[in-house]
Coordinates of C-alpha atoms in Angstrom, one line a residue:
M1 CA 10.2 54.7 -35.0
Y2 CA 10.2 53.4 -31.4
R3 CA 6.5 52.3 -31.1
S4 CA 4.5 50.4 -28.5
A5 CA 0.9 49.3 -28.2
I6 CA -1.4 48.8 -25.3
Y7 CA -4.0 46.2 -26.2
V8 CA -7.0 45.6 -23.9
V9 CA -8.9 42.4 -24.0
Y10 CA -12.0 41.2 -22.1
D11 CA -13.9 38.0 -22.7
K12 CA -16.9 36.9 -20.5
D13 CA -15.8 33.3 -20.8
N14 CA -12.1 34.1 -20.1
I15 CA -11.2 32.7 -23.6
I16 CA -8.9 34.3 -26.0
D17 CA -9.8 33.4 -29.6
R18 CA -7.5 33.1 -32.6
Y19 CA -8.4 36.5 -34.1
V20 CA -6.6 38.1 -31.1
G21 CA -3.4 36.1 -31.8
Y22 CA -3.5 36.9 -35.5
F23 CA -3.9 40.6 -34.8
L24 CA -1.0 40.8 -32.3
N25 CA 1.3 38.8 -34.6
Q26 CA 0.5 41.2 -37.5
L27 CA 1.0 44.2 -35.2
K28 CA 4.3 42.9 -34.0
S29 CA 5.8 43.5 -37.4
C30 CA 5.5 47.3 -36.9
V31 CA 5.6 47.6 -33.1
D32 CA 8.6 47.2 -30.8
E33 CA 6.6 46.3 -27.6
I34 CA 3.1 45.1 -27.1
Y35 CA 1.5 45.3 -23.6
V36 CA -1.6 43.3 -23.3
V37 CA -4.0 44.2 -20.5
V38 CA -6.5 41.5 -19.6
N39 CA -9.7 42.7 -17.8
S40 CA -9.9 39.5 -15.9
K41 CA -7.9 37.6 -13.3
E42 CA -7.3 34.6 -15.5
I43 CA -7.6 33.1 -19.0
I44 CA -8.8 29.5 -19.1
R45 CA -8.1 28.9 -22.8
G46 CA -6.2 30.6 -25.6
M47 CA -3.1 31.8 -23.9
E48 CA -1.0 30.9 -27.0
N49 CA -2.7 33.8 -28.7
F50 CA -0.6 36.2 -26.5
E51 CA 2.7 34.9 -27.8
A52 CA 3.5 38.2 -29.6
A53 CA 3.0 40.2 -26.3
T54 CA 6.0 41.7 -24.6
K55 CA 4.1 41.5 -21.3
V56 CA 0.6 40.5 -20.1
Y57 CA -1.0 42.3 -17.2
Y58 CA -4.1 41.0 -15.4
R59 CA -6.6 43.2 -13.5
E60 CA -10.1 43.2 -12.1
N61 CA -12.8 43.9 -14.8
E62 CA -13.3 47.5 -13.7
G63 CA -13.6 50.6 -15.7
Y64 CA -14.0 48.9 -19.1
D65 CA -11.1 49.5 -21.6
V66 CA -10.8 53.1 -20.3
G67 CA -9.8 51.9 -16.9
A68 CA -7.4 49.4 -18.4
F69 CA -5.7 52.1 -20.5
K70 CA -5.4 54.3 -17.4
D71 CA -3.8 51.4 -15.4
A72 CA -1.4 50.6 -18.1
I73 CA -0.2 54.2 -18.6
V74 CA -0.1 55.2 -15.0
N75 CA 0.6 52.0 -13.0
F76 CA 1.8 49.1 -15.2
I77 CA 4.1 50.6 -17.7
G78 CA 4.5 54.0 -16.1
I79 CA 4.6 57.6 -17.3
E80 CA 8.4 57.7 -17.6
K81 CA 8.6 54.7 -19.8
I82 CA 5.7 55.9 -22.0
R83 CA 7.6 59.2 -22.6
T84 CA 10.4 57.3 -24.3
Y85 CA 8.2 56.1 -27.2
D86 CA 7.8 57.9 -30.5
E87 CA 4.3 56.6 -30.7
V88 CA 1.9 54.7 -28.4
L89 CA -1.2 52.9 -29.7
L90 CA -4.3 52.4 -27.5
I91 CA -6.3 49.5 -28.9
N92 CA -9.0 47.2 -27.6
D93 CA -10.3 43.8 -28.9
S94 CA -13.6 45.0 -30.3
F95 CA -12.9 44.4 -33.9
F96 CA -11.4 41.9 -36.4
G97 CA -8.5 42.4 -38.8
P98 CA -6.3 43.8 -40.2
F99 CA -7.3 42.9 -43.7
V100 CA -4.2 44.6 -45.1
S101 CA -0.7 44.6 -43.7
F102 CA 0.2 46.9 -40.8
K103 CA 3.1 48.1 -42.8
D104 CA 0.7 49.6 -45.4
I105 CA -1.5 51.0 -42.6
F106 CA 1.4 52.9 -41.0
I107 CA 2.8 54.1 -44.4
M108 CA -0.6 55.6 -45.1
I109 CA -1.1 57.3 -41.7
N110 CA 2.5 58.5 -41.5
K111 CA 1.9 60.7 -44.5
T112 CA -0.2 63.0 -42.2
Q113 CA 1.3 65.5 -39.8
C114 CA -0.6 65.2 -36.5
D115 CA -0.2 64.7 -32.8
F116 CA -2.7 61.8 -32.5
W117 CA -4.8 59.8 -34.9
G118 CA -7.5 57.1 -35.0
A119 CA -8.6 54.3 -37.3
S120 CA -12.0 55.9 -37.6
K121 CA -14.0 58.9 -36.5
H122 CA -17.6 60.0 -36.0
S123 CA -18.5 63.3 -37.6
R124 CA -20.5 66.0 -35.9
Y125 CA -24.1 64.9 -35.1
I126 CA -27.2 66.7 -33.9
E127 CA -30.5 65.1 -32.8
K128 CA -33.0 67.4 -31.2
S129 CA -31.4 68.5 -27.9
Y130 CA -28.6 65.9 -28.3
E131 CA -25.4 66.8 -29.9
I132 CA -21.9 65.3 -30.3
E133 CA -18.8 66.8 -31.7
E134 CA -16.6 65.2 -34.3
H135 CA -14.3 62.7 -32.5
L136 CA -12.0 59.8 -33.1
Q137 CA -13.5 56.5 -32.1
S138 CA -11.6 55.1 -29.2
F139 CA -11.0 51.4 -30.2
F140 CA -7.8 52.3 -32.0
I141 CA -5.9 55.5 -31.3
G142 CA -2.3 56.4 -31.9
I143 CA -0.5 59.1 -29.8
R144 CA 2.7 60.6 -31.0
N145 CA 5.7 61.8 -29.0
R146 CA 4.9 65.5 -28.9
M147 CA 1.7 64.7 -27.1
L148 CA 3.1 61.9 -25.0
N149 CA 5.7 64.3 -23.5
T150 CA 3.1 66.7 -22.1
K151 CA 1.6 67.2 -18.7
E152 CA -1.9 67.4 -20.3
F153 CA -1.7 63.8 -21.6
Y154 CA -1.0 62.3 -18.2
Q155 CA -3.4 64.6 -16.4
Y156 CA -6.2 63.4 -18.7
W157 CA -5.7 59.9 -17.4
L158 CA -5.0 60.8 -13.8
D159 CA -8.3 62.8 -13.7
M160 CA -10.3 59.9 -15.4
P161 CA -13.1 58.8 -13.0
L162 CA -14.0 55.2 -12.5
I163 CA -16.1 54.1 -15.4
N164 CA -19.2 52.1 -14.3
N165 CA -21.0 51.3 -17.6
Y166 CA -20.7 51.5 -21.4
S167 CA -22.5 54.9 -21.6
D168 CA -20.0 56.4 -19.2
A169 CA -17.1 55.0 -21.2
I170 CA -18.4 56.8 -24.3
R171 CA -19.2 60.0 -22.4
F172 CA -16.0 60.4 -20.4
H173 CA -13.5 59.1 -22.9
E174 CA -14.6 58.5 -26.5
L175 CA -16.7 61.7 -26.9
R176 CA -14.2 63.7 -24.8
F177 CA -10.6 62.6 -25.8
T178 CA -10.5 64.3 -29.3
N179 CA -11.8 67.7 -28.3
Y180 CA -10.0 67.7 -25.0
F181 CA -6.6 67.7 -26.8
K182 CA -7.8 69.7 -29.8
Q183 CA -8.7 72.6 -27.5
R184 CA -5.2 72.4 -26.1
G185 CA -3.6 72.9 -29.5
Y186 CA -3.0 69.3 -30.6
T187 CA -3.9 68.1 -34.1
Y188 CA -5.4 64.9 -35.2
S189 CA -6.0 62.8 -38.3
C190 CA -8.0 59.7 -39.3
L191 CA -7.1 56.6 -41.3
M192 CA -10.6 56.1 -42.5
D193 CA -12.1 58.4 -45.1
V194 CA -15.4 59.5 -43.6
E195 CA -15.9 62.7 -45.6
A196 CA -17.2 60.8 -48.6
N197 CA -20.3 59.9 -46.6
D198 CA -20.7 63.0 -44.4
N199 CA -23.8 65.1 -44.8
V200 CA -23.9 68.9 -44.8
N201 CA -26.8 68.5 -42.4
P202 CA -25.2 67.0 -39.2
M203 CA -28.6 65.5 -38.3
Y204 CA -27.9 62.9 -41.0
N205 CA -24.4 61.9 -40.0
Y206 CA -23.9 58.5 -38.4
C207 CA -21.5 55.9 -37.2
Q208 CA -20.1 54.7 -40.5
Y209 CA -18.4 51.5 -39.2
A210 CA -21.8 50.3 -38.1
Y211 CA -23.7 50.7 -41.3
I212 CA -21.4 50.6 -44.4
Q213 CA -18.7 48.0 -43.5
Q214 CA -18.1 46.8 -47.0
E215 CA -17.6 50.2 -48.5
L216 CA -15.2 51.2 -45.7
V217 CA -13.1 48.1 -46.2
L218 CA -13.1 48.2 -50.0
K219 CA -12.9 52.0 -50.6
R220 CA -12.4 54.1 -47.4
N221 CA -9.0 52.8 -46.0
F222 CA -10.6 50.9 -43.1
P223 CA -8.8 47.6 -42.6
F224 CA -11.0 46.4 -39.7
L225 CA -14.5 45.0 -38.9
K226 CA -16.1 46.1 -35.7
K227 CA -18.1 43.6 -33.7
R228 CA -20.6 45.8 -32.0
P229 CA -22.8 46.4 -35.1
I230 CA -24.0 42.7 -34.7
E231 CA -26.2 44.0 -31.9
I232 CA -27.5 47.1 -33.7
E233 CA -31.0 47.2 -35.1
Y234 CA -30.8 48.2 -38.7
K235 CA -34.5 48.4 -39.8
D236 CA -34.9 52.1 -39.1
M237 CA -31.9 52.9 -41.4
Q238 CA -31.2 50.4 -44.1
T239 CA -31.2 46.7 -45.1
Q240 CA -28.7 44.3 -43.8
E241 CA -26.4 43.6 -46.7
N242 CA -23.1 44.8 -45.3
W243 CA -22.0 42.0 -43.0
S244 CA -22.4 39.2 -45.5
K245 CA -20.9 41.3 -48.3
V246 CA -17.8 42.3 -46.3
L247 CA -17.2 38.7 -45.1
D248 CA -17.4 37.5 -48.7
Y249 CA -14.9 40.1 -49.8
V250 CA -12.5 39.3 -46.9
D251 CA -12.8 35.6 -47.6
N252 CA -12.2 35.9 -51.3
N253 CA -9.8 38.8 -51.6
T254 CA -7.5 38.8 -48.5
A255 CA -5.3 36.5 -46.6
Y256 CA -7.5 36.8 -43.5
D257 CA -9.1 33.5 -42.3
V258 CA -12.8 34.4 -41.9
D259 CA -13.3 31.3 -39.7
M260 CA -11.6 33.3 -37.0
I261 CA -14.5 35.8 -37.2
Y262 CA -17.2 33.1 -37.2
E263 CA -15.6 31.3 -34.2
N264 CA -15.8 34.4 -32.1
L265 CA -19.2 35.6 -33.2
I266 CA -20.9 32.2 -32.8
R267 CA -19.5 31.9 -29.3
L268 CA -20.5 35.4 -28.1
Y269 CA -23.6 36.6 -29.9
N270 CA -27.2 35.5 -30.0
H271 CA -27.8 33.2 -33.0
A272 CA -30.9 35.2 -33.9
D273 CA -28.8 38.3 -34.4
L274 CA -26.3 36.4 -36.4
F275 CA -29.0 35.0 -38.6
E276 CA -30.1 38.5 -39.5
K277 CA -26.7 40.2 -39.9
L278 CA -25.1 37.3 -41.8
N279 CA -28.2 36.8 -44.1
L280 CA -28.6 33.1 -43.4
Q281 CA -31.9 32.8 -45.3
Y282 CA -31.3 30.5 -48.3
V283 CA -33.6 30.8 -51.4
L284 CA -33.0 27.6 -53.4
Q285 CA -33.9 26.5 -56.9
T286 CA -35.8 23.2 -57.2
R287 CA -33.8 22.0 -60.2
G288 CA -30.9 22.9 -62.4
E289 CA -27.9 22.4 -60.0
K290 CA -25.8 19.2 -59.9
E291 CA -27.6 16.8 -57.5
I292 CA -25.9 15.6 -54.3
S293 CA -26.5 12.0 -53.1
L294 CA -29.3 11.7 -50.6
K295 CA -28.1 8.5 -49.1
N296 CA -27.0 10.3 -45.9
A297 CA -30.4 11.9 -45.4
I298 CA -33.7 10.7 -43.8
V299 CA -37.1 12.3 -43.5
V300 CA -39.0 11.8 -40.2
I301 CA -42.7 12.6 -40.1
C302 CA -44.4 12.5 -36.7
G303 CA -47.9 13.3 -35.4
N304 CA -51.3 12.5 -36.7
V305 CA -50.5 11.9 -40.3
K306 CA -54.0 10.7 -41.1
L307 CA -55.3 14.2 -41.0
I308 CA -53.0 15.3 -43.9
S309 CA -52.4 12.0 -45.7
N310 CA -53.6 13.2 -49.1
E311 CA -51.4 16.3 -49.1
I312 CA -48.3 14.6 -47.7
D313 CA -48.6 11.5 -49.9
E314 CA -48.0 13.7 -53.0
Y315 CA -44.6 14.8 -51.6
I316 CA -43.6 11.4 -50.4
Q317 CA -44.2 9.9 -53.8
R318 CA -41.8 12.3 -55.4
I319 CA -38.9 11.6 -53.1
K320 CA -39.3 8.0 -51.8
D321 CA -37.2 6.3 -54.4
E322 CA -34.0 8.2 -53.3
I323 CA -34.6 9.1 -49.7
K324 CA -35.8 7.1 -46.7
V325 CA -39.1 8.4 -45.2
I326 CA -40.3 7.1 -41.8
F327 CA -43.4 7.8 -39.7
I328 CA -43.4 7.9 -35.9
K329 CA -45.8 8.8 -33.1
E330 CA -45.3 11.6 -30.7
S331 CA -44.7 9.4 -27.7
K332 CA -41.8 7.9 -25.7
E333 CA -41.7 4.9 -27.9
G334 CA -41.8 7.1 -31.0
C335 CA -38.9 9.1 -29.7
E336 CA -36.9 5.9 -29.2
E337 CA -37.7 4.7 -32.6
L338 CA -36.6 8.0 -34.1
K339 CA -33.2 7.8 -32.4
N340 CA -32.8 4.2 -33.6
Q341 CA -33.8 5.0 -37.2
I342 CA -31.6 8.1 -37.7
R343 CA -28.4 6.6 -36.2
E344 CA -26.9 5.8 -39.6
Y345 CA -27.7 9.1 -41.3
E346 CA -25.9 12.5 -41.4
Y347 CA -28.9 14.8 -42.0
V348 CA -32.4 14.6 -40.7
C349 CA -35.6 16.3 -41.8
L350 CA -38.1 16.5 -39.0
I351 CA -41.8 17.3 -39.8
N352 CA -44.2 17.6 -36.9
C353 CA -47.8 17.5 -38.3
D354 CA -49.4 18.3 -35.0
I355 CA -47.6 21.6 -34.7
I356 CA -48.9 22.7 -38.1
L357 CA -52.6 21.8 -37.7
E358 CA -55.1 24.0 -35.9
N359 CA -58.5 22.6 -35.0
N360 CA -60.5 25.8 -34.7
T361 CA -59.9 27.3 -38.1
F362 CA -60.7 26.9 -41.8
S363 CA -59.2 24.0 -43.6
C364 CA -57.6 26.2 -46.2
V365 CA -55.6 27.9 -43.4
N366 CA -54.1 24.6 -42.4
K367 CA -53.5 23.6 -46.0
S368 CA -51.4 26.8 -46.6
A369 CA -49.4 26.1 -43.4
L370 CA -48.8 22.5 -44.6
Y371 CA -47.8 23.8 -48.0
G372 CA -45.2 26.2 -46.3
V373 CA -43.7 23.2 -44.4
L374 CA -43.6 20.5 -47.1
E375 CA -42.7 22.8 -50.0
N376 CA -39.7 24.2 -48.2
L377 CA -38.4 21.0 -46.7
I378 CA -39.2 18.1 -49.1
K379 CA -40.3 19.8 -52.4
S380 CA -38.4 17.3 -54.5
N381 CA -35.2 15.2 -54.6
S382 CA -33.3 17.9 -56.5
Y383 CA -34.5 20.6 -54.0
I384 CA -33.4 18.4 -51.0
S385 CA -30.0 17.9 -52.7
N386 CA -29.7 21.7 -52.8
V387 CA -30.4 21.8 -49.1
M388 CA -27.7 19.2 -48.5
G389 CA -25.4 21.4 -50.5
I390 CA -25.7 24.2 -48.0
F391 CA -24.7 21.8 -45.2
K392 CA -21.8 20.5 -47.1
R393 CA -20.4 23.8 -48.3
N394 CA -20.9 25.6 -45.0
K395 CA -19.7 23.5 -42.1
K396 CA -20.9 26.2 -39.7
I397 CA -24.6 25.6 -40.6
G398 CA -26.2 23.2 -38.1
A399 CA -29.9 23.6 -38.7
L400 CA -32.2 25.0 -41.4
T401 CA -35.8 25.7 -40.7
I402 CA -38.8 27.0 -42.7
P403 CA -39.7 30.7 -43.0
E404 CA -42.0 31.7 -40.2
L405 CA -45.7 31.3 -41.2
I406 CA -47.5 34.6 -41.2
H407 CA -50.8 34.0 -42.9
A408 CA -54.2 34.1 -41.2
D409 CA -54.1 33.0 -37.5
F410 CA -50.4 32.2 -37.8
L411 CA -49.4 35.9 -37.8
G412 CA -47.7 36.5 -34.4
K413 CA -48.3 32.9 -33.2
A414 CA -44.6 32.0 -33.2
W415 CA -43.9 34.9 -30.8
K416 CA -46.8 33.9 -28.5
R417 CA -45.6 30.4 -28.4
W418 CA -42.1 31.6 -27.6
V419 CA -43.4 33.7 -24.7
Q420 CA -45.1 30.5 -23.4
I421 CA -42.1 28.3 -23.6
R422 CA -39.0 30.5 -23.2
Q423 CA -38.8 30.0 -19.4
K424 CA -38.7 26.3 -19.9
I425 CA -36.0 26.6 -22.6
S426 CA -34.0 28.8 -20.3
Y427 CA -34.2 26.3 -17.5
I428 CA -33.1 23.4 -19.8
L429 CA -30.1 25.4 -21.1
D430 CA -29.0 26.3 -17.6
S431 CA -29.6 22.9 -16.1
K432 CA -27.7 21.1 -18.9
Q433 CA -25.0 23.8 -18.9
I434 CA -25.3 24.4 -22.6
H435 CA -22.9 27.1 -23.7
C436 CA -25.0 29.6 -25.8
I437 CA -26.2 33.2 -25.8
F438 CA -29.9 33.1 -24.6
S439 CA -32.2 36.1 -24.5
M440 CA -35.9 36.1 -23.5
D441 CA -36.4 39.0 -25.9
K442 CA -35.0 37.2 -29.0
M443 CA -37.0 34.4 -30.5
P444 CA -34.7 31.6 -31.8
I445 CA -34.5 31.2 -35.5
V446 CA -35.6 27.6 -35.2
N447 CA -39.0 28.0 -33.5
S448 CA -40.9 24.9 -34.7
D449 CA -40.3 21.2 -35.1
N450 CA -40.1 21.5 -38.9
L451 CA -36.5 21.6 -40.1
W452 CA -33.4 20.0 -41.6
V453 CA -30.6 19.4 -39.0
R454 CA -27.4 17.6 -38.6
R455 CA -28.2 14.3 -36.9
E456 CA -25.8 14.7 -33.9
L457 CA -27.4 18.0 -33.0
L458 CA -30.9 16.5 -33.1
E459 CA -29.9 13.6 -30.9
Q460 CA -28.4 15.9 -28.3
A461 CA -31.4 18.2 -28.4
I462 CA -33.8 15.3 -27.9
E463 CA -31.8 14.1 -24.9
Y464 CA -31.9 17.6 -23.4
N465 CA -35.7 17.7 -24.1
D466 CA -36.2 14.7 -21.8
N467 CA -36.5 12.4 -24.8
K468 CA -39.5 14.2 -26.2
I469 CA -39.9 15.4 -29.8
K470 CA -42.4 18.2 -29.2
N471 CA -40.7 21.6 -29.0
V472 CA -37.3 20.1 -29.6
G473 CA -36.8 22.6 -32.4
Y474 CA -36.6 25.5 -29.8
L475 CA -33.5 23.9 -28.4
L476 CA -31.7 23.2 -31.7
G477 CA -30.4 26.7 -32.4
Y478 CA -28.8 26.8 -28.9
V479 CA -27.4 23.3 -29.2
A480 CA -25.9 24.3 -32.6
Q481 CA -24.3 27.4 -31.1
S482 CA -22.8 25.3 -28.3
K483 CA -21.1 23.3 -31.0
G484 CA -19.9 26.3 -32.9
M485 CA -22.6 26.3 -35.5
L486 CA -25.3 28.6 -36.9
S487 CA -29.0 28.3 -37.8
G488 CA -30.7 29.5 -40.9
V489 CA -33.8 29.3 -43.0
C490 CA -34.3 27.5 -46.3
E491 CA -37.1 28.0 -48.8
T492 CA -37.9 27.5 -52.5
A493 CA -37.5 30.4 -54.9
E494 CA -41.2 30.0 -55.8
Y495 CA -42.3 30.2 -52.1
A496 CA -40.0 33.1 -51.4
G497 CA -41.5 35.1 -54.3
M498 CA -45.1 34.4 -53.0
N499 CA -44.2 35.1 -49.4
Q500 CA -42.5 38.4 -50.4
I501 CA -45.8 39.5 -51.9
N502 CA -47.7 38.5 -48.7
Q503 CA -45.2 40.3 -46.4
Q504 CA -45.3 43.5 -48.5
G505 CA -49.1 43.3 -48.6
Y506 CA -49.4 43.1 -44.8
L507 CA -46.9 46.0 -44.3
N508 CA -48.7 48.2 -46.8
A509 CA -52.0 47.5 -45.1
L510 CA -50.6 48.5 -41.8
V511 CA -49.2 51.7 -43.2
K512 CA -52.5 52.5 -44.9
Q513 CA -54.4 52.0 -41.7
M514 CA -52.1 54.3 -39.8
Y515 CA -52.4 57.0 -42.4
R516 CA -56.2 56.7 -42.2
Q517 CA -55.9 57.2 -38.4
G518 CA -53.9 60.4 -39.0
N519 CA -50.4 59.0 -38.3
D520 CA -47.6 60.2 -40.6
I521 CA -45.3 57.2 -41.4
D522 CA -41.8 57.9 -42.8
S523 CA -39.9 55.0 -41.3
F524 CA -40.1 51.7 -39.5
L525 CA -39.4 53.6 -36.2
D526 CA -42.3 56.0 -37.0
M527 CA -44.6 52.9 -37.3
Q528 CA -43.4 51.6 -33.9
K529 CA -44.0 55.0 -32.3
S530 CA -47.5 55.3 -33.9
I531 CA -48.5 52.0 -32.5
T532 CA -47.4 53.2 -29.1
R533 CA -48.9 56.6 -29.3
D534 CA -52.4 55.8 -28.0
K535 CA -50.9 53.8 -25.1
I536 CA -48.8 56.8 -24.1
D537 CA -51.7 59.2 -24.4
N538 CA -54.0 57.1 -22.2
F539 CA -51.2 56.7 -19.6
V540 CA -50.4 60.4 -19.6
K541 CA -54.0 61.3 -19.0
K542 CA -54.1 59.3 -15.8
Y543 CA -51.4 61.1 -13.9
K544 CA -50.5 64.7 -13.1
K545 CA -46.8 64.0 -13.1
I546 CA -44.9 61.9 -15.6
L547 CA -41.3 60.7 -15.3
I548 CA -39.2 59.0 -18.1
Y549 CA -37.0 56.1 -17.0
G550 CA -33.9 56.3 -19.1
T551 CA -31.9 58.9 -20.9
G552 CA -30.6 56.9 -23.9
K553 CA -31.5 56.6 -27.5
K554 CA -34.9 55.0 -26.9
A555 CA -35.9 57.8 -24.5
R556 CA -34.9 60.5 -27.1
E557 CA -36.8 58.7 -29.8
Y558 CA -40.1 59.0 -27.9
E559 CA -39.7 62.5 -26.5
D560 CA -41.8 63.9 -29.3
L561 CA -44.8 61.8 -28.2
L562 CA -44.8 63.5 -24.8
C563 CA -46.3 67.0 -25.1
I564 CA -46.0 67.6 -21.4
D565 CA -43.4 68.5 -18.8
Y566 CA -41.5 65.5 -17.5
E567 CA -38.4 64.6 -15.5
Y568 CA -35.9 61.8 -16.1
V569 CA -35.2 58.8 -13.8
I570 CA -32.1 56.6 -13.9
S571 CA -31.0 53.6 -11.9
D572 CA -29.0 54.2 -8.7
G573 CA -25.3 54.3 -9.4
M574 CA -25.6 55.5 -13.0
T575 CA -23.8 58.7 -13.9
K576 CA -26.1 61.7 -14.3
T577 CA -25.9 63.9 -17.4
N578 CA -27.2 67.5 -17.8
K579 CA -30.9 66.5 -17.7
G580 CA -31.3 66.8 -14.0
E581 CA -32.1 63.2 -13.5
L582 CA -33.4 61.7 -10.3
Y583 CA -32.2 58.4 -9.0
L584 CA -34.9 55.8 -8.6
S585 CA -34.3 55.8 -4.8
Q586 CA -35.1 59.6 -4.8
V587 CA -38.5 59.1 -6.4
V588 CA -41.4 59.3 -3.9
P589 CA -44.3 57.0 -4.9
D590 CA -47.5 59.0 -5.5
N591 CA -50.8 57.9 -6.9
D592 CA -50.7 61.0 -9.2
M593 CA -47.3 60.0 -10.6
G594 CA -46.5 57.6 -13.5
I595 CA -43.2 56.4 -15.0
I596 CA -42.8 55.6 -18.7
V597 CA -40.0 53.1 -18.9
C598 CA -37.9 53.8 -22.1
L599 CA -35.4 50.9 -21.8
N600 CA -34.7 47.8 -23.9
E601 CA -36.6 44.7 -22.8
S602 CA -33.7 43.2 -21.0
N603 CA -33.3 46.3 -18.8
Q604 CA -37.0 46.6 -18.4
R605 CA -37.1 43.2 -16.7
K606 CA -34.5 44.5 -14.2
V607 CA -36.4 47.7 -13.4
I608 CA -40.0 46.5 -13.3
P609 CA -39.6 44.5 -10.0
L610 CA -38.1 47.6 -8.4
L611 CA -41.1 49.7 -9.5
E612 CA -43.6 47.1 -8.4
K613 CA -41.9 46.7 -5.1
R614 CA -42.5 50.4 -4.4
N615 CA -46.0 50.4 -5.9
I616 CA -45.0 52.9 -8.6
N617 CA -47.3 53.3 -11.6
Y618 CA -45.5 52.5 -14.8
M619 CA -45.8 51.6 -18.5
C620 CA -43.2 50.2 -20.8
I621 CA -42.4 51.3 -24.3

């Protein structure tokens, strides 16, 4: 079979990582020609990963992968050449793999008689007034000769409008392609077995590659791992077991080098998202495992130690014979002493007493906070050796902090502190040109100065922090990411068991309170909406006319809370749907009008200044 592939890549840093090179080399065994289309004018690193390509085309980053496919078919390769192939593959770089050989993949799909096929598909889905038909997902589609030699195929691409955003790419291509050709008499098939998890009620169908990755790879003929689910919020659907499970499987049962996955994820995704999806919370035993030497580790305690001398002495007495413990003051001199003292060590435990203690509270509150810090960082020599074991076994781990304190006045305090300091952290990261993925809306995993860290990362973070110790922890996750490392949490098994009881107790109390107030809670999303309900009701009562800013998933989720007539507003330049949206520039400010902003926090920050500039009344969900 005379087969070609069009492979579209885009990287915001203009870097091509190893997983691309591996994919193309594997693909080459079953493809005669590979055309790589780069949605960028240049690549600054990783050109060797294009060695398997027949030809590489560069273009402006316009139209997403849809625009690149159109350019390749119509302009770069040309329709006449495309017609000569028995099969053309349209592929983008949004996934890792393959985890089996392409030879096996094509043997499997060649058993089916069809005109086009895909690696995966989404079954029919209905949500209130929103409906999508069954469709192949557009990251990997094969088109066979019968369809390649038709006017309809080329007219599809010639008529494709310029794609301006991700939503339009889904709307005008992914949701349209399958049914466009199905209606014209062409048949399709899918490599992945989705039927096993389909529901007779289309309301409960979902994007399977986003939620059950391990099952798809092990049992459902899916040889890839999509990247986008890293950014998906799982709490309204399931727990987060799949990413770590599928990576463990790939690492232990295939020839695929999972370091290629880590390299790309760490460079491109927020480390808080990676912490959640990769399950980087380590629950450790305090004895029983073979101990690791502690000669390369040092414990640094800073702040007003006198206030906690009785509690901390107990822990120091347990560990002092095997591990060095030093005390320093939170000052310029203390910081210099810290740097001098840790120079010969590989791992550093930093404990900041001043961060833990609160003056205006009961002493038992502080004692519990101190327990959470000391127990999970320096419980015993055998526990510390288990912490060291994590660093030694996983070279990608740069820092391990304690679980967030949630008892008494500490509940929510970490987020409040992040809101106060995030602008400063952003400024430091920008001014020092630290390569990381920063978001105002995502609190870093390391959000206190109580942690274990690789010494070189701590040294660099202190330097970036103007040689101050206080709040250096907030920088460490980003410094770790800039060095290709991850951040996690460590805790003792005893503390984890107790903390689980506390967390479940708080959650149950919240649900109970909402039921008492007449709110029916069936999911985490219901809880979020219930908390917002009163705010919406009060806002709606103020204004005669209500507009909803946004038409995406968040807007649909909150429609049921608005028992009134409303119109939709979208940003200028966005593509309108069938909801009769107004562009923001078309909205006439009126004291009797209010806008409910149903966007994520990042987009909210872009829209709010526009609303305030025009004196438009608004509230954010």
